[in-house]
Protein backbone atom coordinates (compact mmCIF):
# COMPACT_ATOMS: atom_id res chain seq x y z
CA UNK A 1 0.00 0.00 0.00
CA UNK A 2 1.41 3.37 -1.02
CA UNK A 3 1.33 6.20 1.53
CA UNK A 4 1.04 9.77 0.26
CA UNK A 5 2.31 12.63 2.41
CA UNK A 6 0.71 16.08 2.08
CA UNK A 7 4.12 17.80 2.11
CA UNK A 8 7.34 16.62 0.45
CA UNK A 9 9.38 17.78 3.45
CA UNK A 10 7.52 15.61 5.99
CA UNK A 11 9.09 12.22 4.97
CA UNK A 12 12.56 13.75 5.32
CA UNK A 13 11.69 15.16 8.74
CA UNK A 14 10.55 11.69 9.85
CA UNK A 15 13.79 10.18 8.57
CA UNK A 16 15.95 12.92 10.08
CA UNK A 17 16.54 11.27 13.53
CA UNK A 18 17.69 8.00 11.96
CA UNK A 19 19.83 9.82 9.41
CA UNK A 20 21.42 11.89 12.19
CA UNK A 21 22.21 8.79 14.28
CA UNK A 22 23.70 7.04 11.23
CA UNK A 23 25.81 10.06 10.31
CA UNK A 24 27.10 10.76 13.84
CA UNK A 25 27.72 7.23 15.08
CA UNK A 26 28.58 5.35 11.86
CA UNK A 27 29.57 7.53 8.90
CA UNK A 28 31.62 10.15 10.77
CA UNK A 29 33.73 7.61 12.76
CA UNK A 30 34.27 5.59 9.57
CA UNK A 31 35.45 8.71 7.73
CA UNK A 32 37.83 9.58 10.60
CA UNK A 33 39.24 6.03 10.59
CA UNK A 34 39.89 6.18 6.83
CA UNK A 35 41.56 9.58 7.20
CA UNK A 36 43.67 8.50 10.19
CA UNK A 37 44.89 5.39 8.33
CA UNK A 38 47.04 7.65 6.11
CA UNK A 39 48.73 9.46 9.01
CA UNK A 40 51.22 8.60 11.73
CA UNK A 41 50.24 10.27 15.01
CA UNK A 42 51.99 10.63 18.33
CA UNK A 43 50.57 8.72 21.31
CA UNK A 44 48.49 11.70 22.53
CA UNK A 45 47.15 12.77 19.11
CA UNK A 46 48.79 16.21 19.34
CA UNK A 47 50.71 15.99 16.07
CA UNK A 48 50.63 13.83 12.99
CA UNK A 49 52.48 13.26 9.74
CA UNK A 50 51.07 12.15 6.39
CA UNK A 51 52.64 8.79 5.49
CA UNK A 52 50.42 7.68 2.58
CA UNK A 53 50.05 3.89 2.37
CA UNK A 54 52.86 3.15 4.81
CA UNK A 55 50.49 1.91 7.55
CA UNK A 56 48.88 -0.54 5.11
CA UNK A 57 52.26 -1.73 3.79
CA UNK A 58 53.50 -2.37 7.33
CA UNK A 59 50.36 -4.35 8.09
CA UNK A 60 50.49 -6.46 4.95
CA UNK A 61 54.13 -7.39 5.65
CA UNK A 62 53.45 -8.23 9.29
CA UNK A 63 53.15 -12.03 9.90
CA UNK A 64 51.23 -11.38 13.16
CA UNK A 65 48.49 -9.63 11.18
CA UNK A 66 48.01 -12.65 8.90
CA UNK A 67 47.92 -14.82 12.03
CA UNK A 68 45.11 -12.66 13.44
CA UNK A 69 43.14 -13.08 10.17
CA UNK A 70 43.41 -16.88 10.42
CA UNK A 71 42.40 -16.77 14.10
CA UNK A 72 39.43 -14.54 13.23
CA UNK A 73 38.19 -16.88 10.48
CA UNK A 74 38.48 -19.98 12.69
CA UNK A 75 36.79 -18.23 15.60
CA UNK A 76 33.99 -16.58 13.57
CA UNK A 77 32.93 -19.62 11.53
CA UNK A 78 33.12 -21.87 14.63
CA UNK A 79 30.87 -19.49 16.59
CA UNK A 80 28.41 -19.11 13.70
CA UNK A 81 28.19 -22.85 12.96
CA UNK A 82 27.90 -23.98 16.58
CA UNK A 83 25.52 -21.17 17.52
CA UNK A 84 23.13 -21.97 14.67
CA UNK A 85 23.34 -25.76 15.08
CA UNK A 86 22.79 -25.79 18.87
CA UNK A 87 20.02 -23.18 18.68
CA UNK A 88 18.20 -25.16 15.98
CA UNK A 89 18.43 -28.33 18.09
CA UNK A 90 17.12 -26.54 21.21
CA UNK A 91 14.32 -24.81 19.27
CA UNK A 92 13.23 -28.14 17.75
CA UNK A 93 13.15 -29.74 21.20
CA UNK A 94 11.34 -26.77 22.80
CA UNK A 95 8.77 -26.80 20.00
CA UNK A 96 7.91 -30.38 20.93
CA UNK A 97 7.44 -29.66 24.65
CA UNK A 98 3.77 -29.86 25.64
CA UNK A 99 3.85 -29.05 29.36
CA UNK A 100 5.63 -25.97 30.81
CA UNK A 101 6.61 -24.85 27.30
CA UNK A 102 6.83 -21.18 28.34
CA UNK A 103 9.10 -22.08 31.28
CA UNK A 104 11.61 -23.88 29.04
CA UNK A 105 11.59 -21.12 26.46
CA UNK A 106 12.18 -18.47 29.14
CA UNK A 107 15.16 -20.39 30.56
CA UNK A 108 16.74 -20.65 27.11
CA UNK A 109 16.31 -16.91 26.42
CA UNK A 110 17.99 -15.70 29.66
CA UNK A 111 21.64 -15.84 28.44
CA UNK A 112 20.87 -13.15 25.82
CA UNK A 113 20.41 -10.62 28.63
CA UNK A 114 23.95 -11.24 29.91
CA UNK A 115 26.55 -8.66 28.82
CA UNK A 116 29.40 -10.06 26.66
CA UNK A 117 32.08 -9.17 29.23
CA UNK A 118 30.09 -10.87 32.01
CA UNK A 119 29.59 -13.95 29.82
CA UNK A 120 33.36 -14.07 29.40
CA UNK A 121 33.93 -13.82 33.16
CA UNK A 122 31.42 -16.61 33.84
CA UNK A 123 33.13 -19.03 31.46
CA UNK A 124 36.59 -17.91 32.61
CA UNK A 125 35.63 -18.95 36.16
CA UNK A 126 34.07 -22.20 34.95
CA UNK A 127 37.25 -23.20 33.09
CA UNK A 128 39.86 -21.78 35.48
CA UNK A 129 42.51 -24.55 35.91
CA UNK A 130 42.69 -24.00 39.71
CA UNK A 131 39.10 -23.40 40.83
CA UNK A 132 36.87 -23.92 37.79
CA UNK A 133 34.35 -26.78 38.17
CA UNK A 134 34.54 -27.71 34.47
CA UNK A 135 38.36 -27.78 34.56
CA UNK A 136 38.24 -29.92 37.71
CA UNK A 137 35.75 -32.30 36.07
CA UNK A 138 37.99 -32.61 32.99
CA UNK A 139 40.97 -33.28 35.28
CA UNK A 140 39.00 -36.05 37.00
CA UNK A 141 38.65 -37.75 33.59
CA UNK A 142 42.37 -37.33 32.86
CA UNK A 143 42.06 -34.28 30.57
CA UNK A 144 44.49 -31.52 31.45
CA UNK A 145 42.98 -28.08 30.81
CA UNK A 146 44.95 -24.85 30.92
CA UNK A 147 43.83 -22.04 28.63
CA UNK A 148 46.56 -19.80 30.05
CA UNK A 149 49.26 -21.92 28.37
CA UNK A 150 47.51 -24.03 25.73
CA UNK A 151 46.37 -22.15 22.60
CA UNK A 152 43.85 -24.83 21.61
CA UNK A 153 42.22 -24.70 25.05
CA UNK A 154 42.09 -20.91 24.82
CA UNK A 155 40.38 -20.99 21.42
CA UNK A 156 37.85 -23.57 22.64
CA UNK A 157 37.08 -21.40 25.67
CA UNK A 158 36.39 -18.21 23.69
CA UNK A 159 34.31 -20.13 21.12
CA UNK A 160 32.19 -21.69 23.90
CA UNK A 161 31.69 -18.33 25.65
CA UNK A 162 30.81 -16.47 22.43
CA UNK A 163 28.50 -19.25 21.20
CA UNK A 164 26.67 -19.50 24.54
CA UNK A 165 25.99 -15.75 24.45
CA UNK A 166 24.47 -15.94 20.95
CA UNK A 167 22.45 -19.16 21.20
CA UNK A 168 19.43 -17.43 22.79
CA UNK A 169 19.18 -14.93 19.94
CA UNK A 170 19.27 -17.72 17.34
CA UNK A 171 16.84 -19.79 19.41
CA UNK A 172 14.16 -17.09 19.31
CA UNK A 173 14.21 -16.86 15.50
CA UNK A 174 14.26 -20.62 14.98
CA UNK A 175 11.40 -21.16 17.43
CA UNK A 176 9.29 -18.52 15.67
CA UNK A 177 10.11 -20.14 12.32
CA UNK A 178 9.21 -23.63 13.56
CA UNK A 179 5.86 -22.44 14.90
CA UNK A 180 5.07 -20.95 11.46
CA UNK A 181 5.58 -24.27 9.63
CA UNK A 182 2.13 -25.55 8.52
CA UNK A 183 1.19 -28.62 10.56
CA UNK A 184 -0.78 -29.99 7.59
CA UNK A 185 2.46 -30.52 5.59
CA UNK A 186 4.11 -32.47 8.42
CA UNK A 187 0.99 -34.55 9.06
CA UNK A 188 0.67 -35.36 5.34
CA UNK A 189 4.30 -36.52 5.22
CA UNK A 190 3.77 -38.61 8.37
CA UNK A 191 0.74 -40.28 6.77
CA UNK A 192 2.91 -41.08 3.72
CA UNK A 193 5.34 -42.91 6.02
CA UNK A 194 8.18 -40.31 6.20
CA UNK A 195 10.30 -40.67 9.34
CA UNK A 196 10.72 -37.69 11.73
CA UNK A 197 14.29 -37.10 10.48
CA UNK A 198 13.20 -37.15 6.83
CA UNK A 199 10.27 -34.83 7.59
CA UNK A 200 12.67 -32.38 9.23
CA UNK A 201 15.26 -32.30 6.40
CA UNK A 202 12.76 -32.35 3.50
CA UNK A 203 10.00 -30.08 4.87
CA UNK A 204 10.97 -28.15 8.00
CA UNK A 205 14.58 -27.21 7.27
CA UNK A 206 13.94 -25.89 3.70
CA UNK A 207 11.15 -23.69 5.12
CA UNK A 208 13.64 -22.40 7.72
CA UNK A 209 16.31 -21.55 5.13
CA UNK A 210 15.50 -17.76 5.05
CA UNK A 211 15.82 -17.69 8.85
CA UNK A 212 19.06 -19.71 8.72
CA UNK A 213 20.55 -17.41 6.08
CA UNK A 214 19.64 -14.32 8.11
CA UNK A 215 21.18 -15.82 11.25
CA UNK A 216 24.33 -16.81 9.34
CA UNK A 217 24.91 -13.18 8.37
CA UNK A 218 24.07 -11.87 11.86
CA UNK A 219 26.26 -14.46 13.63
CA UNK A 220 29.28 -13.77 11.44
CA UNK A 221 28.96 -10.02 12.00
CA UNK A 222 28.56 -10.69 15.74
CA UNK A 223 31.70 -12.86 15.84
CA UNK A 224 33.69 -10.28 13.89
CA UNK A 225 32.66 -7.16 15.83
CA UNK A 226 30.76 -7.86 19.08
CA UNK A 227 33.00 -10.40 20.80
CA UNK A 228 35.65 -7.97 22.00
CA UNK A 229 34.35 -8.09 25.60
CA UNK A 230 34.42 -11.90 25.69
CA UNK A 231 37.98 -12.08 24.35
CA UNK A 232 39.18 -9.40 26.77
CA UNK A 233 37.53 -11.03 29.82
CA UNK A 234 38.61 -14.62 29.10
CA UNK A 235 42.04 -14.71 27.46
CA UNK A 236 43.02 -11.12 26.63
CA UNK A 237 44.03 -12.36 23.17
CA UNK A 238 46.51 -14.91 24.54
CA UNK A 239 48.34 -17.05 25.07
CA UNK A 240 50.63 -15.36 22.56
CA UNK A 241 48.49 -14.42 19.54
CA UNK A 242 46.28 -17.52 19.65
CA UNK A 243 42.94 -15.75 20.38
CA UNK A 244 43.76 -12.24 19.16
CA UNK A 245 41.02 -11.72 16.57
CA UNK A 246 41.16 -8.74 14.20
CA UNK A 247 38.86 -6.46 16.20
CA UNK A 248 40.83 -7.16 19.38
CA UNK A 249 44.12 -6.45 17.58
CA UNK A 250 42.68 -3.06 16.54
CA UNK A 251 42.16 -2.26 20.23
CA UNK A 252 45.46 -3.76 21.34
CA UNK A 253 47.58 -1.88 18.80
CA UNK A 254 45.66 1.40 19.17
CA UNK A 255 45.06 1.68 22.93
CA UNK A 256 47.79 -0.55 24.41
CA UNK A 257 50.51 -0.12 21.77
CA UNK A 258 49.46 3.52 21.06
CA UNK A 259 49.98 2.96 17.30
CA UNK A 260 46.92 4.89 16.14
CA UNK A 261 47.79 4.85 12.43
CA UNK A 262 48.13 1.07 12.31
CA UNK A 263 44.94 0.66 14.35
CA UNK A 264 43.02 2.89 11.90
CA UNK A 265 44.43 0.99 8.90
CA UNK A 266 43.30 -2.30 10.47
CA UNK A 267 39.81 -0.82 10.95
CA UNK A 268 39.63 0.09 7.27
CA UNK A 269 40.72 -3.41 6.21
CA UNK A 270 38.21 -4.96 8.64
CA UNK A 271 35.40 -2.88 7.15
CA UNK A 272 36.44 -4.05 3.68
CA UNK A 273 36.57 -7.72 4.70
CA UNK A 274 33.10 -7.64 6.24
CA UNK A 275 31.73 -5.80 3.20
CA UNK A 276 33.17 -8.44 0.84
CA UNK A 277 31.79 -11.27 3.00
CA UNK A 278 28.34 -9.68 3.00
CA UNK A 279 28.36 -9.32 -0.79
CA UNK A 280 29.45 -12.96 -1.21
CA UNK A 281 26.72 -14.16 1.16
CA UNK A 282 23.94 -12.24 -0.58
CA UNK A 283 25.20 -12.93 -4.13
CA UNK A 284 25.97 -16.65 -3.89
CA UNK A 285 24.51 -18.18 -0.72
CA UNK A 286 21.16 -16.35 -0.86
CA UNK A 287 20.42 -17.98 -4.25
CA UNK A 288 20.18 -21.34 -2.50
CA UNK A 289 17.63 -19.98 -0.01
CA UNK A 290 13.99 -20.85 -0.66
CA UNK A 291 11.60 -18.00 0.21
PDB file of N, CA, C and O in Angstrom, residues 244-289:
ATOM      1  N   UNK A 244      43.821 -13.671  19.482  1.00  0.00           N
ATOM      2  CA  UNK A 244      43.758 -12.242  19.157  1.00  0.00           C
ATOM      3  C   UNK A 244      43.072 -12.081  17.800  1.00  0.00           C
ATOM      4  O   UNK A 244      43.715 -12.091  16.754  1.00  0.00           O
ATOM      5  N   UNK A 245      41.756 -11.926  17.815  1.00  0.00           N
ATOM      6  CA  UNK A 245      41.021 -11.715  16.571  1.00  0.00           C
ATOM      7  C   UNK A 245      41.252 -10.290  16.074  1.00  0.00           C
ATOM      8  O   UNK A 245      41.812  -9.445  16.776  1.00  0.00           O
ATOM      9  N   UNK A 246      40.816 -10.012  14.853  1.00  0.00           N
ATOM     10  CA  UNK A 246      41.157  -8.739  14.195  1.00  0.00           C
ATOM     11  C   UNK A 246      40.649  -7.537  14.984  1.00  0.00           C
ATOM     12  O   UNK A 246      41.352  -6.545  15.148  1.00  0.00           O
ATOM     13  N   UNK A 247      39.406  -7.618  15.493  1.00  0.00           N
ATOM     14  CA  UNK A 247      38.863  -6.461  16.204  1.00  0.00           C
ATOM     15  C   UNK A 247      39.595  -6.252  17.526  1.00  0.00           C
ATOM     16  O   UNK A 247      39.764  -5.105  17.981  1.00  0.00           O
ATOM     17  N   UNK A 248      40.070  -7.322  18.148  1.00  0.00           N
ATOM     18  CA  UNK A 248      40.829  -7.163  19.385  1.00  0.00           C
ATOM     19  C   UNK A 248      42.227  -6.616  19.100  1.00  0.00           C
ATOM     20  O   UNK A 248      42.777  -5.849  19.894  1.00  0.00           O
ATOM     21  N   UNK A 249      42.795  -6.975  17.951  1.00  0.00           N
ATOM     22  CA  UNK A 249      44.115  -6.445  17.583  1.00  0.00           C
ATOM     23  C   UNK A 249      44.026  -4.941  17.301  1.00  0.00           C
ATOM     24  O   UNK A 249      44.974  -4.203  17.568  1.00  0.00           O
ATOM     25  N   UNK A 250      42.877  -4.505  16.748  1.00  0.00           N
ATOM     26  CA  UNK A 250      42.677  -3.065  16.542  1.00  0.00           C
ATOM     27  C   UNK A 250      42.782  -2.330  17.875  1.00  0.00           C
ATOM     28  O   UNK A 250      43.476  -1.311  18.001  1.00  0.00           O
ATOM     29  N   UNK A 251      42.107  -2.854  18.901  1.00  0.00           N
ATOM     30  CA  UNK A 251      42.157  -2.256  20.235  1.00  0.00           C
ATOM     31  C   UNK A 251      43.566  -2.350  20.828  1.00  0.00           C
ATOM     32  O   UNK A 251      44.092  -1.371  21.372  1.00  0.00           O
ATOM     33  N   UNK A 252      44.171  -3.521  20.705  1.00  0.00           N
ATOM     34  CA  UNK A 252      45.464  -3.758  21.342  1.00  0.00           C
ATOM     35  C   UNK A 252      46.549  -2.846  20.755  1.00  0.00           C
ATOM     36  O   UNK A 252      47.336  -2.250  21.499  1.00  0.00           O
ATOM     37  N   UNK A 253      46.568  -2.723  19.439  1.00  0.00           N
ATOM     38  CA  UNK A 253      47.583  -1.876  18.803  1.00  0.00           C
ATOM     39  C   UNK A 253      47.295  -0.395  19.035  1.00  0.00           C
ATOM     40  O   UNK A 253      48.228   0.397  19.177  1.00  0.00           O
ATOM     41  N   UNK A 254      46.008  -0.013  19.048  1.00  0.00           N
ATOM     42  CA  UNK A 254      45.664   1.400  19.172  1.00  0.00           C
ATOM     43  C   UNK A 254      45.719   1.921  20.592  1.00  0.00           C
ATOM     44  O   UNK A 254      46.283   3.001  20.843  1.00  0.00           O
ATOM     45  N   UNK A 255      45.184   1.180  21.560  1.00  0.00           N
ATOM     46  CA  UNK A 255      45.064   1.680  22.934  1.00  0.00           C
ATOM     47  C   UNK A 255      46.161   1.163  23.852  1.00  0.00           C
ATOM     48  O   UNK A 255      46.495   1.823  24.833  1.00  0.00           O
ATOM     49  N   UNK A 256      46.695  -0.020  23.589  1.00  0.00           N
ATOM     50  CA  UNK A 256      47.795  -0.551  24.410  1.00  0.00           C
ATOM     51  C   UNK A 256      49.139  -0.178  23.771  1.00  0.00           C
ATOM     52  O   UNK A 256      50.025   0.347  24.437  1.00  0.00           O
ATOM     53  N   UNK A 257      49.268  -0.448  22.462  1.00  0.00           N
ATOM     54  CA  UNK A 257      50.510  -0.123  21.774  1.00  0.00           C
ATOM     55  C   UNK A 257      50.615   1.328  21.354  1.00  0.00           C
ATOM     56  O   UNK A 257      51.679   1.767  20.948  1.00  0.00           O
ATOM     57  N   UNK A 258      49.508   2.099  21.415  1.00  0.00           N
ATOM     58  CA  UNK A 258      49.456   3.525  21.059  1.00  0.00           C
ATOM     59  C   UNK A 258      49.928   3.773  19.628  1.00  0.00           C
ATOM     60  O   UNK A 258      50.472   4.824  19.324  1.00  0.00           O
ATOM     61  N   UNK A 259      49.692   2.798  18.731  1.00  0.00           N
ATOM     62  CA  UNK A 259      49.984   2.963  17.305  1.00  0.00           C
ATOM     63  C   UNK A 259      48.663   3.262  16.602  1.00  0.00           C
ATOM     64  O   UNK A 259      48.001   2.365  16.059  1.00  0.00           O
ATOM     65  N   UNK A 260      48.256   4.537  16.621  1.00  0.00           N
ATOM     66  CA  UNK A 260      46.922   4.894  16.143  1.00  0.00           C
ATOM     67  C   UNK A 260      46.792   4.728  14.631  1.00  0.00           C
ATOM     68  O   UNK A 260      45.718   4.374  14.125  1.00  0.00           O
ATOM     69  N   UNK A 261      47.852   4.998  13.889  1.00  0.00           N
ATOM     70  CA  UNK A 261      47.793   4.854  12.434  1.00  0.00           C
ATOM     71  C   UNK A 261      47.573   3.414  12.022  1.00  0.00           C
ATOM     72  O   UNK A 261      46.727   3.126  11.162  1.00  0.00           O
ATOM     73  N   UNK A 262      48.308   2.487  12.620  1.00  0.00           N
ATOM     74  CA  UNK A 262      48.133   1.070  12.309  1.00  0.00           C
ATOM     75  C   UNK A 262      46.747   0.587  12.712  1.00  0.00           C
ATOM     76  O   UNK A 262      46.108  -0.186  11.989  1.00  0.00           O
ATOM     77  N   UNK A 263      46.272   1.052  13.889  1.00  0.00           N
ATOM     78  CA  UNK A 263      44.942   0.665  14.349  1.00  0.00           C
ATOM     79  C   UNK A 263      43.865   1.139  13.368  1.00  0.00           C
ATOM     80  O   UNK A 263      42.928   0.391  13.051  1.00  0.00           O
ATOM     81  N   UNK A 264      43.997   2.372  12.864  1.00  0.00           N
ATOM     82  CA  UNK A 264      43.022   2.895  11.896  1.00  0.00           C
ATOM     83  C   UNK A 264      43.079   2.111  10.590  1.00  0.00           C
ATOM     84  O   UNK A 264      42.041   1.806   9.986  1.00  0.00           O
ATOM     85  N   UNK A 265      44.301   1.774  10.134  1.00  0.00           N
ATOM     86  CA  UNK A 265      44.431   0.990   8.898  1.00  0.00           C
ATOM     87  C   UNK A 265      43.781  -0.382   9.052  1.00  0.00           C
ATOM     88  O   UNK A 265      43.124  -0.886   8.130  1.00  0.00           O
ATOM     89  N   UNK A 266      43.949  -1.003  10.226  1.00  0.00           N
ATOM     90  CA  UNK A 266      43.297  -2.299  10.470  1.00  0.00           C
ATOM     91  C   UNK A 266      41.780  -2.170  10.446  1.00  0.00           C
ATOM     92  O   UNK A 266      41.070  -3.055   9.965  1.00  0.00           O
ATOM     93  N   UNK A 267      41.258  -1.044  10.972  1.00  0.00           N
ATOM     94  CA  UNK A 267      39.812  -0.824  10.953  1.00  0.00           C
ATOM     95  C   UNK A 267      39.299  -0.728   9.532  1.00  0.00           C
ATOM     96  O   UNK A 267      38.230  -1.271   9.202  1.00  0.00           O
ATOM     97  N   UNK A 268      40.046  -0.043   8.664  1.00  0.00           N
ATOM     98  CA  UNK A 268      39.631   0.092   7.266  1.00  0.00           C
ATOM     99  C   UNK A 268      39.625  -1.278   6.580  1.00  0.00           C
ATOM    100  O   UNK A 268      38.677  -1.624   5.863  1.00  0.00           O
ATOM    101  N   UNK A 269      40.675  -2.073   6.808  1.00  0.00           N
ATOM    102  CA  UNK A 269      40.724  -3.413   6.214  1.00  0.00           C
ATOM    103  C   UNK A 269      39.589  -4.280   6.744  1.00  0.00           C
ATOM    104  O   UNK A 269      38.952  -5.030   5.996  1.00  0.00           O
ATOM    105  N   UNK A 270      39.303  -4.176   8.033  1.00  0.00           N
ATOM    106  CA  UNK A 270      38.214  -4.959   8.637  1.00  0.00           C
ATOM    107  C   UNK A 270      36.871  -4.590   8.026  1.00  0.00           C
ATOM    108  O   UNK A 270      36.049  -5.472   7.735  1.00  0.00           O
ATOM    109  N   UNK A 271      36.649  -3.303   7.804  1.00  0.00           N
ATOM    110  CA  UNK A 271      35.401  -2.884   7.147  1.00  0.00           C
ATOM    111  C   UNK A 271      35.314  -3.472   5.746  1.00  0.00           C
ATOM    112  O   UNK A 271      34.250  -3.923   5.303  1.00  0.00           O
ATOM    113  N   UNK A 272      36.427  -3.489   5.033  1.00  0.00           N
ATOM    114  CA  UNK A 272      36.438  -4.049   3.678  1.00  0.00           C
ATOM    115  C   UNK A 272      36.165  -5.542   3.674  1.00  0.00           C
ATOM    116  O   UNK A 272      35.401  -6.046   2.835  1.00  0.00           O
ATOM    117  N   UNK A 273      36.774  -6.270   4.623  1.00  0.00           N
ATOM    118  CA  UNK A 273      36.575  -7.724   4.702  1.00  0.00           C
ATOM    119  C   UNK A 273      35.114  -8.061   4.960  1.00  0.00           C
ATOM    120  O   UNK A 273      34.521  -8.937   4.311  1.00  0.00           O
ATOM    121  N   UNK A 274      34.503  -7.361   5.921  1.00  0.00           N
ATOM    122  CA  UNK A 274      33.097  -7.637   6.243  1.00  0.00           C
ATOM    123  C   UNK A 274      32.196  -7.262   5.068  1.00  0.00           C
ATOM    124  O   UNK A 274      31.227  -7.969   4.756  1.00  0.00           O
ATOM    125  N   UNK A 275      32.523  -6.168   4.368  1.00  0.00           N
ATOM    126  CA  UNK A 275      31.734  -5.798   3.197  1.00  0.00           C
ATOM    127  C   UNK A 275      31.804  -6.861   2.109  1.00  0.00           C
ATOM    128  O   UNK A 275      30.782  -7.219   1.512  1.00  0.00           O
ATOM    129  N   UNK A 276      33.016  -7.391   1.859  1.00  0.00           N
ATOM    130  CA  UNK A 276      33.166  -8.442   0.835  1.00  0.00           C
ATOM    131  C   UNK A 276      32.414  -9.705   1.238  1.00  0.00           C
ATOM    132  O   UNK A 276      31.736 -10.334   0.417  1.00  0.00           O
ATOM    133  N   UNK A 277      32.515 -10.081   2.529  1.00  0.00           N
ATOM    134  CA  UNK A 277      31.794 -11.273   2.998  1.00  0.00           C
ATOM    135  C   UNK A 277      30.293 -11.104   2.845  1.00  0.00           C
ATOM    136  O   UNK A 277      29.584 -12.041   2.460  1.00  0.00           O
ATOM    137  N   UNK A 278      29.776  -9.912   3.132  1.00  0.00           N
ATOM    138  CA  UNK A 278      28.336  -9.679   3.004  1.00  0.00           C
ATOM    139  C   UNK A 278      27.886  -9.785   1.542  1.00  0.00           C
ATOM    140  O   UNK A 278      26.847 -10.387   1.235  1.00  0.00           O
ATOM    141  N   UNK A 279      28.692  -9.228   0.631  1.00  0.00           N
ATOM    142  CA  UNK A 279      28.356  -9.315  -0.790  1.00  0.00           C
ATOM    143  C   UNK A 279      28.352 -10.774  -1.249  1.00  0.00           C
ATOM    144  O   UNK A 279      27.450 -11.211  -1.970  1.00  0.00           O
ATOM    145  N   UNK A 280      29.378 -11.543  -0.820  1.00  0.00           N
ATOM    146  CA  UNK A 280      29.448 -12.958  -1.212  1.00  0.00           C
ATOM    147  C   UNK A 280      28.237 -13.716  -0.692  1.00  0.00           C
ATOM    148  O   UNK A 280      27.627 -14.521  -1.405  1.00  0.00           O
ATOM    149  N   UNK A 281      27.859 -13.454   0.570  1.00  0.00           N
ATOM    150  CA  UNK A 281      26.723 -14.162   1.155  1.00  0.00           C
ATOM    151  C   UNK A 281      25.438 -13.868   0.394  1.00  0.00           C
ATOM    152  O   UNK A 281      24.654 -14.772   0.086  1.00  0.00           O
ATOM    153  N   UNK A 282      25.194 -12.593   0.076  1.00  0.00           N
ATOM    154  CA  UNK A 282      23.939 -12.238  -0.583  1.00  0.00           C
ATOM    155  C   UNK A 282      23.954 -12.619  -2.065  1.00  0.00           C
ATOM    156  O   UNK A 282      22.909 -12.863  -2.648  1.00  0.00           O
ATOM    157  N   UNK A 283      25.143 -12.668  -2.688  1.00  0.00           N
ATOM    158  CA  UNK A 283      25.204 -12.932  -4.127  1.00  0.00           C
ATOM    159  C   UNK A 283      25.185 -14.427  -4.440  1.00  0.00           C
ATOM    160  O   UNK A 283      24.608 -14.856  -5.424  1.00  0.00           O
ATOM    161  N   UNK A 284      25.824 -15.229  -3.581  1.00  0.00           N
ATOM    162  CA  UNK A 284      25.966 -16.647  -3.895  1.00  0.00           C
ATOM    163  C   UNK A 284      25.142 -17.546  -2.975  1.00  0.00           C
ATOM    164  O   UNK A 284      24.479 -18.464  -3.430  1.00  0.00           O
ATOM    165  N   UNK A 285      25.202 -17.284  -1.655  1.00  0.00           N
ATOM    166  CA  UNK A 285      24.507 -18.182  -0.722  1.00  0.00           C
ATOM    167  C   UNK A 285      23.010 -17.932  -0.751  1.00  0.00           C
ATOM    168  O   UNK A 285      22.205 -18.863  -0.683  1.00  0.00           O
ATOM    169  N   UNK A 286      22.595 -16.648  -0.889  1.00  0.00           N
ATOM    170  CA  UNK A 286      21.160 -16.345  -0.860  1.00  0.00           C
ATOM    171  C   UNK A 286      20.405 -17.028  -1.994  1.00  0.00           C
ATOM    172  O   UNK A 286      19.225 -17.322  -1.888  1.00  0.00           O
ATOM    173  N   UNK A 287      21.100 -17.325  -3.130  1.00  0.00           N
ATOM    174  CA  UNK A 287      20.421 -17.977  -4.251  1.00  0.00           C
ATOM    175  C   UNK A 287      19.941 -19.373  -3.903  1.00  0.00           C
ATOM    176  O   UNK A 287      19.038 -19.914  -4.534  1.00  0.00           O
ATOM    177  N   UNK A 288      20.580 -19.989  -2.905  1.00  0.00           N
ATOM    178  CA  UNK A 288      20.180 -21.335  -2.502  1.00  0.00           C
ATOM    179  C   UNK A 288      19.082 -21.310  -1.448  1.00  0.00           C
ATOM    180  O   UNK A 288      18.612 -22.356  -1.017  1.00  0.00           O
ATOM    181  N   UNK A 289      18.680 -20.107  -1.028  1.00  0.00           N
ATOM    182  CA  UNK A 289      17.635 -19.985  -0.013  1.00  0.00           C
ATOM    183  C   UNK A 289      16.272 -19.990  -0.678  1.00  0.00           C
ATOM    184  O   UNK A 289      16.064 -19.316  -1.686  1.00  0.00           O
TER     185      UNK A 289
END
